[in-house]
Structure formats: structure tokens, C-alpha cells
Coordinates of C-alpha atoms in Angstrom, one line a residue:
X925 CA 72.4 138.4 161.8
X926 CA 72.6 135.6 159.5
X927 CA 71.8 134.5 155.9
X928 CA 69.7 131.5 156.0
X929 CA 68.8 130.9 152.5
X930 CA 69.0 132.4 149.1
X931 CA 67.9 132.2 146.0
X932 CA 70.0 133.1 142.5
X933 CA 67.6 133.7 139.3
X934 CA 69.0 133.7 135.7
X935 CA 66.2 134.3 133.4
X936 CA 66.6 133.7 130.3
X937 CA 64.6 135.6 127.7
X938 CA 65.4 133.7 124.3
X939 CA 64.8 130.0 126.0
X940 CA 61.3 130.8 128.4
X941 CA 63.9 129.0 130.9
X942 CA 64.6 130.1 134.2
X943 CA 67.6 129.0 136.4
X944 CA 68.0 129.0 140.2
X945 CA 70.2 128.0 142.6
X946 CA 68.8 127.7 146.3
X947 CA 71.4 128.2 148.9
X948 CA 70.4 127.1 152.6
X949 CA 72.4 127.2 155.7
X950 CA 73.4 123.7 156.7
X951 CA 73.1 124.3 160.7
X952 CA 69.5 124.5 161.1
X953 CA 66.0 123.5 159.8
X954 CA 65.4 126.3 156.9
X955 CA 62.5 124.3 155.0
X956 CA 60.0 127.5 155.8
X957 CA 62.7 130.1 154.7
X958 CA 63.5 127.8 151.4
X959 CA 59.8 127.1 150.8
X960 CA 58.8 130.8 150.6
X961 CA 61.3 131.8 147.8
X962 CA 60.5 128.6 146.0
X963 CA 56.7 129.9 146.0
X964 CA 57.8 133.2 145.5
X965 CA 59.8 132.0 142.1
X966 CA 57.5 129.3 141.0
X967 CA 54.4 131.8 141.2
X968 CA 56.6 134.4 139.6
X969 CA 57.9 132.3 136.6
X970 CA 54.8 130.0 136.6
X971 CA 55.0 130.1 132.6
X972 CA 58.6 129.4 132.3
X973 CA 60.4 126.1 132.4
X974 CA 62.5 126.1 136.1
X975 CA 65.9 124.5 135.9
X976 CA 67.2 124.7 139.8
X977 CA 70.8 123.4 140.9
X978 CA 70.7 121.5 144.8
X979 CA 72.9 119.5 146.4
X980 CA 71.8 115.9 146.2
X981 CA 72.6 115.3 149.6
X982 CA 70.1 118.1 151.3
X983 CA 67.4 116.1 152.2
X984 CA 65.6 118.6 153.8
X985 CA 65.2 120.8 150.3
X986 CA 65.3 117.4 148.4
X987 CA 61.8 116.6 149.8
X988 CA 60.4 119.9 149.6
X989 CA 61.0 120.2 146.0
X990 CA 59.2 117.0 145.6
X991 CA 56.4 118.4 147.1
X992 CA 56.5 121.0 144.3
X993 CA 56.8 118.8 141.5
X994 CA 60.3 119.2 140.6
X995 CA 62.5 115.8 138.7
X996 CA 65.8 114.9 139.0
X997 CA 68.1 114.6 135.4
X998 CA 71.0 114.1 137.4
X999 CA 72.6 114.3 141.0
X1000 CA 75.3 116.7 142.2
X1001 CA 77.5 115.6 145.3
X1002 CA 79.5 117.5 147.2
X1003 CA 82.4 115.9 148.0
X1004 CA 85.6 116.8 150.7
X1005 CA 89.0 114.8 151.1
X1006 CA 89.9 116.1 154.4
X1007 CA 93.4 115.3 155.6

């Protein structure tokens, strides 16, 4: 059995701010398994500001979390020198 996505929530009490970072596996299609904790956080936290952390270059999560509204402030890229 695998891991196909996960989802890591600070919530933060004194700031009504709520951080995540959505983890997906990179072999397969998981936009259903990443869409269902997204609803499950954004419909748990629907009164707190979300703050989530994705790699820029998943275009798969990108698009879904402009289906839900999200904005980017900045990109992250992953970036490998392989010798």
C-alpha cells in the first residue's frame, strides 16, 4: 500500500490563520485524492485565512486550487543538479 497524498495543518490560534502543505505522489493522477482533503480543510477552516505551500511546477494541484479560489504571492520551484 501506498501514500498518495497528504495533507499537514498548522493552525494557528492567535493569527485565525491556517497553514497546509499538500503532498501528492508524483507517478499518478491524484487530483480526486488531493481534492477531498482540500474540501475536507477548506470546509473545516472555512472562517480562517488558508496559507497552503505547493510546488509551482504541479500542474495537476495548480489547477485544482484554482478551482477553489486560491492566489499565488509567490512561486516555489523545485530544483535538481543531477550529475
Amino acid at each position: 500500500q501506498q501514500i498518495l497524498a497528504s495533507l499537514w495543518i498548522e493552525n494557528s490560534i492567535s493569527q485565525m490563520s491556517v497553514r497546509i502543505r499538500l503532498m501528492t505522489a508524483s507517478h499518478i493522477d491524484t487530483r480526486l485524492y488531493a481534492d477531498a482533503l482540500l474540501n475536507n480543510v477548506l470546509q473545516r477552516f472555512s472562517r480562517s485565512t488558508v496559507i497552503l505551500e505547493h510546488p509551482h511546477d504541479d500542474e495537476v494541484v495548480n489547477e485544482l486550487l484554482s478551482q477553489y479560489q486560491f492566489h499565488a504571492k509567490r512561486d516555489l520551484w523545485h530544483m535538481r543538479l543531477e550529475f
